[in-house]
């Protein structure tokens, strides 16, 4: 990991969600602290009824929502998201349960400025139902990974990982709940490292 301090000012961050938005809530709450190096300037959802949108609005964060179904192509939808992010003058984008794959052009443009969180110890168990994948593999531990986004799904250089044990009797729900507690700590911590210039895209 590179260690260098590049900018003492607060970075402007947008969060992209598709649903519940509990990681988004953790980021919004963390950013309320005076010394936190980033501010959340907008939340975008591809689901108009994502519960996370209500929470963002109630906390004074601007929101935008548009369904991908209204666009002829992935590129067209991504161009619309890109325009929203540019309008918000975003420095960094945090994907928080945003369940859409980006076009290569969008992923390339935001490369080095876009983070994702995934509930597994990547590179293990990419894609859907990673907690069940960990149980099926007989793993002794699992966790979450905050990583830089590259065009490949759930791949890209790791910023931070947090580990949890897999306990006898665990099912996907109990394991997901244990991992989620760590997600809510790891994502704000990773974003702070990025915003302070302590973690940089390699
Ligand atoms: C989180 O567990 C997140 O890690 C996962 O979706 C959940 C969203 O929950 N993301 C992925 O699986 C990405 N491949 P949230 O909406 O409550 O933050």
mmCIF file with all atom_site columns, C-alpha atoms and ligand atoms in Angstrom:
data_model
loop_
_atom_site.group_PDB
_atom_site.id
_atom_site.type_symbol
_atom_site.label_atom_id
_atom_site.label_alt_id
_atom_site.label_comp_id
_atom_site.label_asym_id
_atom_site.label_entity_id
_atom_site.label_seq_id
_atom_site.pdbx_PDB_ins_code
_atom_site.Cartn_x
_atom_site.Cartn_y
_atom_site.Cartn_z
_atom_site.occupancy
_atom_site.B_iso_or_equiv
_atom_site.pdbx_formal_charge
_atom_site.auth_seq_id
_atom_site.auth_comp_id
_atom_site.auth_asym_id
_atom_site.auth_atom_id
_atom_site.pdbx_PDB_model_num
ATOM   1   C CA . UNK A 1 1   ? 0.000   0.000   0.000   1.00 0.00 ? 1   UNK A CA 1
ATOM   2   C CA . UNK A 1 2   ? 1.246   3.463   -0.914  1.00 0.00 ? 2   UNK A CA 1
ATOM   3   C CA . UNK A 1 3   ? 1.294   5.949   1.945   1.00 0.00 ? 3   UNK A CA 1
ATOM   4   C CA . UNK A 1 4   ? 1.099   9.558   0.922   1.00 0.00 ? 4   UNK A CA 1
ATOM   5   C CA . UNK A 1 5   ? -1.073  12.463  1.908   1.00 0.00 ? 5   UNK A CA 1
ATOM   6   C CA . UNK A 1 6   ? -2.375  14.338  -1.108  1.00 0.00 ? 6   UNK A CA 1
ATOM   7   C CA . UNK A 1 7   ? -5.234  16.610  -0.084  1.00 0.00 ? 7   UNK A CA 1
ATOM   8   C CA . UNK A 1 8   ? -6.344  17.824  3.328   1.00 0.00 ? 8   UNK A CA 1
ATOM   9   C CA . UNK A 1 9   ? -9.795  18.903  2.013   1.00 0.00 ? 9   UNK A CA 1
ATOM   10  C CA . UNK A 1 10  ? -12.927 16.737  2.164   1.00 0.00 ? 10  UNK A CA 1
ATOM   11  C CA . UNK A 1 11  ? -13.439 14.562  -0.921  1.00 0.00 ? 11  UNK A CA 1
ATOM   12  C CA . UNK A 1 12  ? -16.832 14.612  -2.636  1.00 0.00 ? 12  UNK A CA 1
ATOM   13  C CA . UNK A 1 13  ? -18.316 11.109  -2.682  1.00 0.00 ? 13  UNK A CA 1
ATOM   14  C CA . UNK A 1 14  ? -21.395 9.617   -4.354  1.00 0.00 ? 14  UNK A CA 1
ATOM   15  C CA . UNK A 1 15  ? -22.875 6.281   -3.296  1.00 0.00 ? 15  UNK A CA 1
ATOM   16  C CA . UNK A 1 16  ? -24.616 3.945   -5.750  1.00 0.00 ? 16  UNK A CA 1
ATOM   17  C CA . UNK A 1 17  ? -27.199 1.531   -4.326  1.00 0.00 ? 17  UNK A CA 1
ATOM   18  C CA . UNK A 1 18  ? -29.858 -0.889  -5.520  1.00 0.00 ? 18  UNK A CA 1
ATOM   19  C CA . UNK A 1 19  ? -31.668 -1.730  -2.282  1.00 0.00 ? 19  UNK A CA 1
ATOM   20  C CA . UNK A 1 20  ? -31.459 -1.733  1.497   1.00 0.00 ? 20  UNK A CA 1
ATOM   21  C CA . UNK A 1 21  ? -28.476 0.585   1.691   1.00 0.00 ? 21  UNK A CA 1
ATOM   22  C CA . UNK A 1 22  ? -27.104 -0.375  5.097   1.00 0.00 ? 22  UNK A CA 1
ATOM   23  C CA . UNK A 1 23  ? -23.523 0.229   3.909   1.00 0.00 ? 23  UNK A CA 1
ATOM   24  C CA . UNK A 1 24  ? -24.684 3.564   2.517   1.00 0.00 ? 24  UNK A CA 1
ATOM   25  C CA . UNK A 1 25  ? -26.077 4.384   5.978   1.00 0.00 ? 25  UNK A CA 1
ATOM   26  C CA . UNK A 1 26  ? -22.733 3.526   7.577   1.00 0.00 ? 26  UNK A CA 1
ATOM   27  C CA . UNK A 1 27  ? -20.935 5.835   5.144   1.00 0.00 ? 27  UNK A CA 1
ATOM   28  C CA . UNK A 1 28  ? -23.415 8.693   5.657   1.00 0.00 ? 28  UNK A CA 1
ATOM   29  C CA . UNK A 1 29  ? -23.092 8.368   9.433   1.00 0.00 ? 29  UNK A CA 1
ATOM   30  C CA . UNK A 1 30  ? -19.284 8.196   9.334   1.00 0.00 ? 30  UNK A CA 1
ATOM   31  C CA . UNK A 1 31  ? -19.128 11.278  7.118   1.00 0.00 ? 31  UNK A CA 1
ATOM   32  C CA . UNK A 1 32  ? -21.031 13.306  9.721   1.00 0.00 ? 32  UNK A CA 1
ATOM   33  C CA . UNK A 1 33  ? -17.970 13.289  11.993  1.00 0.00 ? 33  UNK A CA 1
ATOM   34  C CA . UNK A 1 34  ? -16.130 16.598  11.803  1.00 0.00 ? 34  UNK A CA 1
ATOM   35  C CA . UNK A 1 35  ? -12.740 15.048  11.130  1.00 0.00 ? 35  UNK A CA 1
ATOM   36  C CA . UNK A 1 36  ? -13.923 12.610  8.440   1.00 0.00 ? 36  UNK A CA 1
ATOM   37  C CA . UNK A 1 37  ? -12.096 13.341  5.178   1.00 0.00 ? 37  UNK A CA 1
ATOM   38  C CA . UNK A 1 38  ? -15.058 12.826  2.811   1.00 0.00 ? 38  UNK A CA 1
ATOM   39  C CA . UNK A 1 39  ? -18.593 14.174  2.410   1.00 0.00 ? 39  UNK A CA 1
ATOM   40  C CA . UNK A 1 40  ? -21.461 12.282  0.820   1.00 0.00 ? 40  UNK A CA 1
ATOM   41  C CA . UNK A 1 41  ? -22.790 14.587  -1.900  1.00 0.00 ? 41  UNK A CA 1
ATOM   42  C CA . UNK A 1 42  ? -25.351 12.269  -3.484  1.00 0.00 ? 42  UNK A CA 1
ATOM   43  C CA . UNK A 1 43  ? -26.919 8.828   -3.590  1.00 0.00 ? 43  UNK A CA 1
ATOM   44  C CA . UNK A 1 44  ? -27.971 7.242   -6.877  1.00 0.00 ? 44  UNK A CA 1
ATOM   45  C CA . UNK A 1 45  ? -30.169 4.156   -7.251  1.00 0.00 ? 45  UNK A CA 1
ATOM   46  C CA . UNK A 1 46  ? -31.181 2.121   -10.276 1.00 0.00 ? 46  UNK A CA 1
ATOM   47  C CA . UNK A 1 47  ? -34.258 1.017   -8.299  1.00 0.00 ? 47  UNK A CA 1
ATOM   48  C CA . UNK A 1 48  ? -36.792 3.769   -7.782  1.00 0.00 ? 48  UNK A CA 1
ATOM   49  C CA . UNK A 1 49  ? -38.144 2.152   -4.600  1.00 0.00 ? 49  UNK A CA 1
ATOM   50  C CA . UNK A 1 50  ? -34.787 1.321   -2.985  1.00 0.00 ? 50  UNK A CA 1
ATOM   51  C CA . UNK A 1 51  ? -35.300 1.756   0.801   1.00 0.00 ? 51  UNK A CA 1
ATOM   52  C CA . UNK A 1 52  ? -31.893 3.411   1.045   1.00 0.00 ? 52  UNK A CA 1
ATOM   53  C CA . UNK A 1 53  ? -33.167 6.447   -0.892  1.00 0.00 ? 53  UNK A CA 1
ATOM   54  C CA . UNK A 1 54  ? -35.546 7.421   1.930   1.00 0.00 ? 54  UNK A CA 1
ATOM   55  C CA . UNK A 1 55  ? -32.740 7.227   4.469   1.00 0.00 ? 55  UNK A CA 1
ATOM   56  C CA . UNK A 1 56  ? -30.476 9.410   2.328   1.00 0.00 ? 56  UNK A CA 1
ATOM   57  C CA . UNK A 1 57  ? -33.181 12.063  1.868   1.00 0.00 ? 57  UNK A CA 1
ATOM   58  C CA . UNK A 1 58  ? -34.011 12.023  5.587   1.00 0.00 ? 58  UNK A CA 1
ATOM   59  C CA . UNK A 1 59  ? -30.349 12.746  6.246   1.00 0.00 ? 59  UNK A CA 1
ATOM   60  C CA . UNK A 1 60  ? -30.214 15.671  3.839   1.00 0.00 ? 60  UNK A CA 1
ATOM   61  C CA . UNK A 1 61  ? -28.303 13.863  1.082   1.00 0.00 ? 61  UNK A CA 1
ATOM   62  C CA . UNK A 1 62  ? -29.460 14.607  -2.505  1.00 0.00 ? 62  UNK A CA 1
ATOM   63  C CA . UNK A 1 63  ? -30.710 11.556  -4.410  1.00 0.00 ? 63  UNK A CA 1
ATOM   64  C CA . UNK A 1 64  ? -31.261 10.547  -8.010  1.00 0.00 ? 64  UNK A CA 1
ATOM   65  C CA . UNK A 1 65  ? -32.977 7.399   -9.229  1.00 0.00 ? 65  UNK A CA 1
ATOM   66  C CA . UNK A 1 66  ? -33.523 6.041   -12.697 1.00 0.00 ? 66  UNK A CA 1
ATOM   67  C CA . UNK A 1 67  ? -34.250 2.486   -13.838 1.00 0.00 ? 67  UNK A CA 1
ATOM   68  C CA . UNK A 1 68  ? -31.884 0.896   -16.312 1.00 0.00 ? 68  UNK A CA 1
ATOM   69  C CA . UNK A 1 69  ? -35.002 -0.480  -18.003 1.00 0.00 ? 69  UNK A CA 1
ATOM   70  C CA . UNK A 1 70  ? -35.673 2.962   -19.500 1.00 0.00 ? 70  UNK A CA 1
ATOM   71  C CA . UNK A 1 71  ? -32.479 2.901   -21.554 1.00 0.00 ? 71  UNK A CA 1
ATOM   72  C CA . UNK A 1 72  ? -31.803 1.162   -24.837 1.00 0.00 ? 72  UNK A CA 1
ATOM   73  C CA . UNK A 1 73  ? -28.324 0.007   -23.897 1.00 0.00 ? 73  UNK A CA 1
ATOM   74  C CA . UNK A 1 74  ? -25.966 -0.404  -20.961 1.00 0.00 ? 74  UNK A CA 1
ATOM   75  C CA . UNK A 1 75  ? -23.842 2.397   -22.427 1.00 0.00 ? 75  UNK A CA 1
ATOM   76  C CA . UNK A 1 76  ? -26.815 4.798   -22.509 1.00 0.00 ? 76  UNK A CA 1
ATOM   77  C CA . UNK A 1 77  ? -27.679 4.059   -18.876 1.00 0.00 ? 77  UNK A CA 1
ATOM   78  C CA . UNK A 1 78  ? -24.078 4.469   -17.780 1.00 0.00 ? 78  UNK A CA 1
ATOM   79  C CA . UNK A 1 79  ? -23.880 7.793   -19.633 1.00 0.00 ? 79  UNK A CA 1
ATOM   80  C CA . UNK A 1 80  ? -26.854 9.000   -17.608 1.00 0.00 ? 80  UNK A CA 1
ATOM   81  C CA . UNK A 1 81  ? -25.198 7.940   -14.326 1.00 0.00 ? 81  UNK A CA 1
ATOM   82  C CA . UNK A 1 82  ? -21.994 9.604   -15.469 1.00 0.00 ? 82  UNK A CA 1
ATOM   83  C CA . UNK A 1 83  ? -23.838 12.885  -16.067 1.00 0.00 ? 83  UNK A CA 1
ATOM   84  C CA . UNK A 1 84  ? -25.313 12.740  -12.541 1.00 0.00 ? 84  UNK A CA 1
ATOM   85  C CA . UNK A 1 85  ? -21.884 12.115  -11.024 1.00 0.00 ? 85  UNK A CA 1
ATOM   86  C CA . UNK A 1 86  ? -20.372 14.975  -13.013 1.00 0.00 ? 86  UNK A CA 1
ATOM   87  C CA . UNK A 1 87  ? -23.218 17.234  -11.907 1.00 0.00 ? 87  UNK A CA 1
ATOM   88  C CA . UNK A 1 88  ? -22.428 16.380  -8.275  1.00 0.00 ? 88  UNK A CA 1
ATOM   89  C CA . UNK A 1 89  ? -18.714 17.063  -8.971  1.00 0.00 ? 89  UNK A CA 1
ATOM   90  C CA . UNK A 1 90  ? -17.757 13.733  -7.502  1.00 0.00 ? 90  UNK A CA 1
ATOM   91  C CA . UNK A 1 91  ? -14.187 12.786  -6.580  1.00 0.00 ? 91  UNK A CA 1
ATOM   92  C CA . UNK A 1 92  ? -14.977 9.171   -5.634  1.00 0.00 ? 92  UNK A CA 1
ATOM   93  C CA . UNK A 1 93  ? -17.832 6.720   -6.174  1.00 0.00 ? 93  UNK A CA 1
ATOM   94  C CA . UNK A 1 94  ? -18.741 4.050   -3.597  1.00 0.00 ? 94  UNK A CA 1
ATOM   95  C CA . UNK A 1 95  ? -20.763 1.079   -4.813  1.00 0.00 ? 95  UNK A CA 1
ATOM   96  C CA . UNK A 1 96  ? -22.850 -0.204  -1.904  1.00 0.00 ? 96  UNK A CA 1
ATOM   97  C CA . UNK A 1 97  ? -24.983 -3.123  -3.016  1.00 0.00 ? 97  UNK A CA 1
ATOM   98  C CA . UNK A 1 98  ? -25.253 -1.663  -6.537  1.00 0.00 ? 98  UNK A CA 1
ATOM   99  C CA . UNK A 1 99  ? -26.256 -4.728  -8.511  1.00 0.00 ? 99  UNK A CA 1
ATOM   100 C CA . UNK A 1 100 ? -25.450 -3.611  -12.058 1.00 0.00 ? 100 UNK A CA 1
ATOM   101 C CA . UNK A 1 101 ? -22.470 -4.412  -14.251 1.00 0.00 ? 101 UNK A CA 1
ATOM   102 C CA . UNK A 1 102 ? -20.904 -1.355  -15.892 1.00 0.00 ? 102 UNK A CA 1
ATOM   103 C CA . UNK A 1 103 ? -19.938 -0.885  -19.504 1.00 0.00 ? 103 UNK A CA 1
ATOM   104 C CA . UNK A 1 104 ? -16.188 -0.962  -20.073 1.00 0.00 ? 104 UNK A CA 1
ATOM   105 C CA . UNK A 1 105 ? -16.155 2.738   -20.966 1.00 0.00 ? 105 UNK A CA 1
ATOM   106 C CA . UNK A 1 106 ? -17.757 3.796   -17.672 1.00 0.00 ? 106 UNK A CA 1
ATOM   107 C CA . UNK A 1 107 ? -15.543 1.475   -15.619 1.00 0.00 ? 107 UNK A CA 1
ATOM   108 C CA . UNK A 1 108 ? -12.430 2.797   -17.385 1.00 0.00 ? 108 UNK A CA 1
ATOM   109 C CA . UNK A 1 109 ? -13.436 6.433   -16.924 1.00 0.00 ? 109 UNK A CA 1
ATOM   110 C CA . UNK A 1 110 ? -13.943 6.022   -13.167 1.00 0.00 ? 110 UNK A CA 1
ATOM   111 C CA . UNK A 1 111 ? -11.011 3.642   -12.702 1.00 0.00 ? 111 UNK A CA 1
ATOM   112 C CA . UNK A 1 112 ? -9.017  4.674   -9.640  1.00 0.00 ? 112 UNK A CA 1
ATOM   113 C CA . UNK A 1 113 ? -11.979 6.687   -8.347  1.00 0.00 ? 113 UNK A CA 1
ATOM   114 C CA . UNK A 1 114 ? -14.549 3.915   -7.737  1.00 0.00 ? 114 UNK A CA 1
ATOM   115 C CA . UNK A 1 115 ? -14.747 1.533   -4.748  1.00 0.00 ? 115 UNK A CA 1
ATOM   116 C CA . UNK A 1 116 ? -16.901 -1.520  -4.099  1.00 0.00 ? 116 UNK A CA 1
ATOM   117 C CA . UNK A 1 117 ? -17.625 -3.721  -1.105  1.00 0.00 ? 117 UNK A CA 1
ATOM   118 C CA . UNK A 1 118 ? -18.220 -7.446  -1.469  1.00 0.00 ? 118 UNK A CA 1
ATOM   119 C CA . UNK A 1 119 ? -19.125 -9.902  1.316   1.00 0.00 ? 119 UNK A CA 1
ATOM   120 C CA . UNK A 1 120 ? -16.300 -12.383 0.822   1.00 0.00 ? 120 UNK A CA 1
ATOM   121 C CA . UNK A 1 121 ? -12.542 -12.536 1.145   1.00 0.00 ? 121 UNK A CA 1
ATOM   122 C CA . UNK A 1 122 ? -11.821 -11.806 -2.511  1.00 0.00 ? 122 UNK A CA 1
ATOM   123 C CA . UNK A 1 123 ? -10.569 -13.295 -4.745  1.00 0.00 ? 123 UNK A CA 1
ATOM   124 C CA . UNK A 1 124 ? -12.710 -16.039 -3.178  1.00 0.00 ? 124 UNK A CA 1
ATOM   125 C CA . UNK A 1 125 ? -16.427 -16.245 -3.974  1.00 0.00 ? 125 UNK A CA 1
ATOM   126 C CA . UNK A 1 126 ? -17.197 -13.519 -6.508  1.00 0.00 ? 126 UNK A CA 1
ATOM   127 C CA . UNK A 1 127 ? -20.702 -12.923 -7.827  1.00 0.00 ? 127 UNK A CA 1
ATOM   128 C CA . UNK A 1 128 ? -24.006 -13.889 -6.242  1.00 0.00 ? 128 UNK A CA 1
ATOM   129 C CA . UNK A 1 129 ? -24.572 -15.563 -2.844  1.00 0.00 ? 129 UNK A CA 1
ATOM   130 C CA . UNK A 1 130 ? -20.932 -15.369 -1.718  1.00 0.00 ? 130 UNK A CA 1
ATOM   131 C CA . UNK A 1 131 ? -21.850 -16.355 1.844   1.00 0.00 ? 131 UNK A CA 1
ATOM   132 C CA . UNK A 1 132 ? -23.438 -19.605 0.596   1.00 0.00 ? 132 UNK A CA 1
ATOM   133 C CA . UNK A 1 133 ? -20.411 -20.143 -1.631  1.00 0.00 ? 133 UNK A CA 1
ATOM   134 C CA . UNK A 1 134 ? -18.147 -19.880 1.448   1.00 0.00 ? 134 UNK A CA 1
ATOM   135 C CA . UNK A 1 135 ? -20.293 -22.407 3.359   1.00 0.00 ? 135 UNK A CA 1
ATOM   136 C CA . UNK A 1 136 ? -20.405 -24.797 0.387   1.00 0.00 ? 136 UNK A CA 1
ATOM   137 C CA . UNK A 1 137 ? -16.609 -24.602 0.089   1.00 0.00 ? 137 UNK A CA 1
ATOM   138 C CA . UNK A 1 138 ? -16.210 -25.583 3.749   1.00 0.00 ? 138 UNK A CA 1
ATOM   139 C CA . UNK A 1 139 ? -14.226 -22.428 4.543   1.00 0.00 ? 139 UNK A CA 1
ATOM   140 C CA . UNK A 1 140 ? -13.232 -21.820 8.168   1.00 0.00 ? 140 UNK A CA 1
ATOM   141 C CA . UNK A 1 141 ? -13.545 -18.052 7.817   1.00 0.00 ? 141 UNK A CA 1
ATOM   142 C CA . UNK A 1 142 ? -15.116 -15.405 5.628   1.00 0.00 ? 142 UNK A CA 1
ATOM   143 C CA . UNK A 1 143 ? -15.358 -11.623 5.662   1.00 0.00 ? 143 UNK A CA 1
ATOM   144 C CA . UNK A 1 144 ? -15.616 -8.640  3.389   1.00 0.00 ? 144 UNK A CA 1
ATOM   145 C CA . UNK A 1 145 ? -13.398 -6.859  0.915   1.00 0.00 ? 145 UNK A CA 1
ATOM   146 C CA . UNK A 1 146 ? -13.350 -3.193  -0.069  1.00 0.00 ? 146 UNK A CA 1
ATOM   147 C CA . UNK A 1 147 ? -11.614 -2.936  -3.434  1.00 0.00 ? 147 UNK A CA 1
ATOM   148 C CA . UNK A 1 148 ? -11.011 -0.637  -6.378  1.00 0.00 ? 148 UNK A CA 1
ATOM   149 C CA . UNK A 1 149 ? -13.444 -1.330  -9.221  1.00 0.00 ? 149 UNK A CA 1
ATOM   150 C CA . UNK A 1 150 ? -12.112 -2.581  -12.526 1.00 0.00 ? 150 UNK A CA 1
ATOM   151 C CA . UNK A 1 151 ? -14.206 -3.802  -15.487 1.00 0.00 ? 151 UNK A CA 1
ATOM   152 C CA . UNK A 1 152 ? -14.196 -7.419  -14.183 1.00 0.00 ? 152 UNK A CA 1
ATOM   153 C CA . UNK A 1 153 ? -16.995 -8.185  -11.684 1.00 0.00 ? 153 UNK A CA 1
ATOM   154 C CA . UNK A 1 154 ? -15.997 -8.223  -7.983  1.00 0.00 ? 154 UNK A CA 1
ATOM   155 C CA . UNK A 1 155 ? -12.348 -7.890  -8.941  1.00 0.00 ? 155 UNK A CA 1
ATOM   156 C CA . UNK A 1 156 ? -9.693  -5.215  -8.561  1.00 0.00 ? 156 UNK A CA 1
ATOM   157 C CA . UNK A 1 157 ? -6.955  -4.264  -6.089  1.00 0.00 ? 157 UNK A CA 1
ATOM   158 C CA . UNK A 1 158 ? -7.886  -4.716  -2.426  1.00 0.00 ? 158 UNK A CA 1
ATOM   159 C CA . UNK A 1 159 ? -8.022  -1.651  -0.170  1.00 0.00 ? 159 UNK A CA 1
ATOM   160 C CA . UNK A 1 160 ? -9.119  -3.381  3.038   1.00 0.00 ? 160 UNK A CA 1
ATOM   161 C CA . UNK A 1 161 ? -10.406 -6.741  4.225   1.00 0.00 ? 161 UNK A CA 1
ATOM   162 C CA . UNK A 1 162 ? -12.098 -7.741  7.478   1.00 0.00 ? 162 UNK A CA 1
ATOM   163 C CA . UNK A 1 163 ? -12.392 -11.365 8.577   1.00 0.00 ? 163 UNK A CA 1
ATOM   164 C CA . UNK A 1 164 ? -15.003 -13.276 10.558  1.00 0.00 ? 164 UNK A CA 1
ATOM   165 C CA . UNK A 1 165 ? -15.087 -16.925 11.663  1.00 0.00 ? 165 UNK A CA 1
ATOM   166 C CA . UNK A 1 166 ? -17.549 -19.372 10.157  1.00 0.00 ? 166 UNK A CA 1
ATOM   167 C CA . UNK A 1 167 ? -19.186 -21.089 13.137  1.00 0.00 ? 167 UNK A CA 1
ATOM   168 C CA . UNK A 1 168 ? -20.792 -24.538 13.430  1.00 0.00 ? 168 UNK A CA 1
ATOM   169 C CA . UNK A 1 169 ? -24.465 -24.259 12.538  1.00 0.00 ? 169 UNK A CA 1
ATOM   170 C CA . UNK A 1 170 ? -24.035 -21.159 10.381  1.00 0.00 ? 170 UNK A CA 1
ATOM   171 C CA . UNK A 1 171 ? -26.346 -20.716 7.442   1.00 0.00 ? 171 UNK A CA 1
ATOM   172 C CA . UNK A 1 172 ? -26.080 -18.044 4.748   1.00 0.00 ? 172 UNK A CA 1
ATOM   173 C CA . UNK A 1 173 ? -28.207 -15.602 6.777   1.00 0.00 ? 173 UNK A CA 1
ATOM   174 C CA . UNK A 1 174 ? -26.263 -15.905 10.038  1.00 0.00 ? 174 UNK A CA 1
ATOM   175 C CA . UNK A 1 175 ? -22.965 -15.624 8.195   1.00 0.00 ? 175 UNK A CA 1
ATOM   176 C CA . UNK A 1 176 ? -24.202 -12.632 6.174   1.00 0.00 ? 176 UNK A CA 1
ATOM   177 C CA . UNK A 1 177 ? -25.246 -10.865 9.389   1.00 0.00 ? 177 UNK A CA 1
ATOM   178 C CA . UNK A 1 178 ? -21.812 -11.457 10.974  1.00 0.00 ? 178 UNK A CA 1
ATOM   179 C CA . UNK A 1 179 ? -20.055 -10.176 7.849   1.00 0.00 ? 179 UNK A CA 1
ATOM   180 C CA . UNK A 1 180 ? -22.364 -7.147  7.594   1.00 0.00 ? 180 UNK A CA 1
ATOM   181 C CA . UNK A 1 181 ? -21.248 -5.885  11.013  1.00 0.00 ? 181 UNK A CA 1
ATOM   182 C CA . UNK A 1 182 ? -17.697 -5.832  9.666   1.00 0.00 ? 182 UNK A CA 1
ATOM   183 C CA . UNK A 1 183 ? -18.786 -4.250  6.357   1.00 0.00 ? 183 UNK A CA 1
ATOM   184 C CA . UNK A 1 184 ? -20.200 -1.291  8.257   1.00 0.00 ? 184 UNK A CA 1
ATOM   185 C CA . UNK A 1 185 ? -16.806 -0.729  9.896   1.00 0.00 ? 185 UNK A CA 1
ATOM   186 C CA . UNK A 1 186 ? -14.593 -1.566  6.926   1.00 0.00 ? 186 UNK A CA 1
ATOM   187 C CA . UNK A 1 187 ? -16.244 0.628   4.285   1.00 0.00 ? 187 UNK A CA 1
ATOM   188 C CA . UNK A 1 188 ? -16.019 3.938   6.202   1.00 0.00 ? 188 UNK A CA 1
ATOM   189 C CA . UNK A 1 189 ? -12.455 3.045   7.190   1.00 0.00 ? 189 UNK A CA 1
ATOM   190 C CA . UNK A 1 190 ? -11.451 2.234   3.609   1.00 0.00 ? 190 UNK A CA 1
ATOM   191 C CA . UNK A 1 191 ? -13.066 5.396   2.227   1.00 0.00 ? 191 UNK A CA 1
ATOM   192 C CA . UNK A 1 192 ? -11.225 7.465   4.825   1.00 0.00 ? 192 UNK A CA 1
ATOM   193 C CA . UNK A 1 193 ? -7.927  5.861   3.775   1.00 0.00 ? 193 UNK A CA 1
ATOM   194 C CA . UNK A 1 194 ? -8.675  6.693   0.138   1.00 0.00 ? 194 UNK A CA 1
ATOM   195 C CA . UNK A 1 195 ? -9.829  10.243  0.867   1.00 0.00 ? 195 UNK A CA 1
ATOM   196 C CA . UNK A 1 196 ? -6.700  10.927  2.933   1.00 0.00 ? 196 UNK A CA 1
ATOM   197 C CA . UNK A 1 197 ? -4.488  9.576   0.161   1.00 0.00 ? 197 UNK A CA 1
ATOM   198 C CA . UNK A 1 198 ? -3.322  6.700   2.362   1.00 0.00 ? 198 UNK A CA 1
ATOM   199 C CA . UNK A 1 199 ? -4.646  4.136   -0.118  1.00 0.00 ? 199 UNK A CA 1
ATOM   200 C CA . UNK A 1 200 ? -4.142  4.842   -3.807  1.00 0.00 ? 200 UNK A CA 1
ATOM   201 C CA . UNK A 1 201 ? -5.055  2.925   -6.931  1.00 0.00 ? 201 UNK A CA 1
ATOM   202 C CA . UNK A 1 202 ? -1.878  1.005   -7.817  1.00 0.00 ? 202 UNK A CA 1
HETATM 203 C C1 . LIG B 2 .   ? -23.734 -6.021  1.046   1.00 0.00 ? 1   LIG B C1 1
HETATM 204 O O1 . LIG B 2 .   ? -23.532 -7.199  1.790   1.00 0.00 ? 1   LIG B O1 1
HETATM 205 C C2 . LIG B 2 .   ? -22.670 -5.860  -0.008  1.00 0.00 ? 1   LIG B C2 1
HETATM 206 O O2 . LIG B 2 .   ? -21.405 -6.290  0.409   1.00 0.00 ? 1   LIG B O2 1
HETATM 207 C C3 . LIG B 2 .   ? -23.203 -6.734  -1.116  1.00 0.00 ? 1   LIG B C3 1
HETATM 208 O O3 . LIG B 2 .   ? -24.574 -6.458  -1.143  1.00 0.00 ? 1   LIG B O3 1
HETATM 209 C C4 . LIG B 2 .   ? -25.007 -6.129  0.191   1.00 0.00 ? 1   LIG B C4 1
HETATM 210 C C5 . LIG B 2 .   ? -25.739 -4.813  0.127   1.00 0.00 ? 1   LIG B C5 1
HETATM 211 O O4 . LIG B 2 .   ? -26.311 -4.517  1.394   1.00 0.00 ? 1   LIG B O4 1
HETATM 212 N N1 . LIG B 2 .   ? -22.581 -6.431  -2.372  1.00 0.00 ? 1   LIG B N1 1
HETATM 213 C C6 . LIG B 2 .   ? -22.293 -7.365  -3.281  1.00 0.00 ? 1   LIG B C6 1
HETATM 214 O O5 . LIG B 2 .   ? -22.583 -8.543  -3.165  1.00 0.00 ? 1   LIG B O5 1
HETATM 215 C C7 . LIG B 2 .   ? -21.551 -6.848  -4.520  1.00 0.00 ? 1   LIG B C7 1
HETATM 216 N N2 . LIG B 2 .   ? -21.141 -7.915  -5.369  1.00 0.00 ? 1   LIG B N2 1
HETATM 217 P P1 . LIG B 2 .   ? -26.691 -3.049  1.771   1.00 0.00 ? 1   LIG B P1 1
HETATM 218 O O6 . LIG B 2 .   ? -27.614 -2.544  0.651   1.00 0.00 ? 1   LIG B O6 1
HETATM 219 O O7 . LIG B 2 .   ? -27.417 -3.176  3.064   1.00 0.00 ? 1   LIG B O7 1
HETATM 220 O O8 . LIG B 2 .   ? -25.425 -2.247  1.873   1.00 0.00 ? 1   LIG B O8 1
#
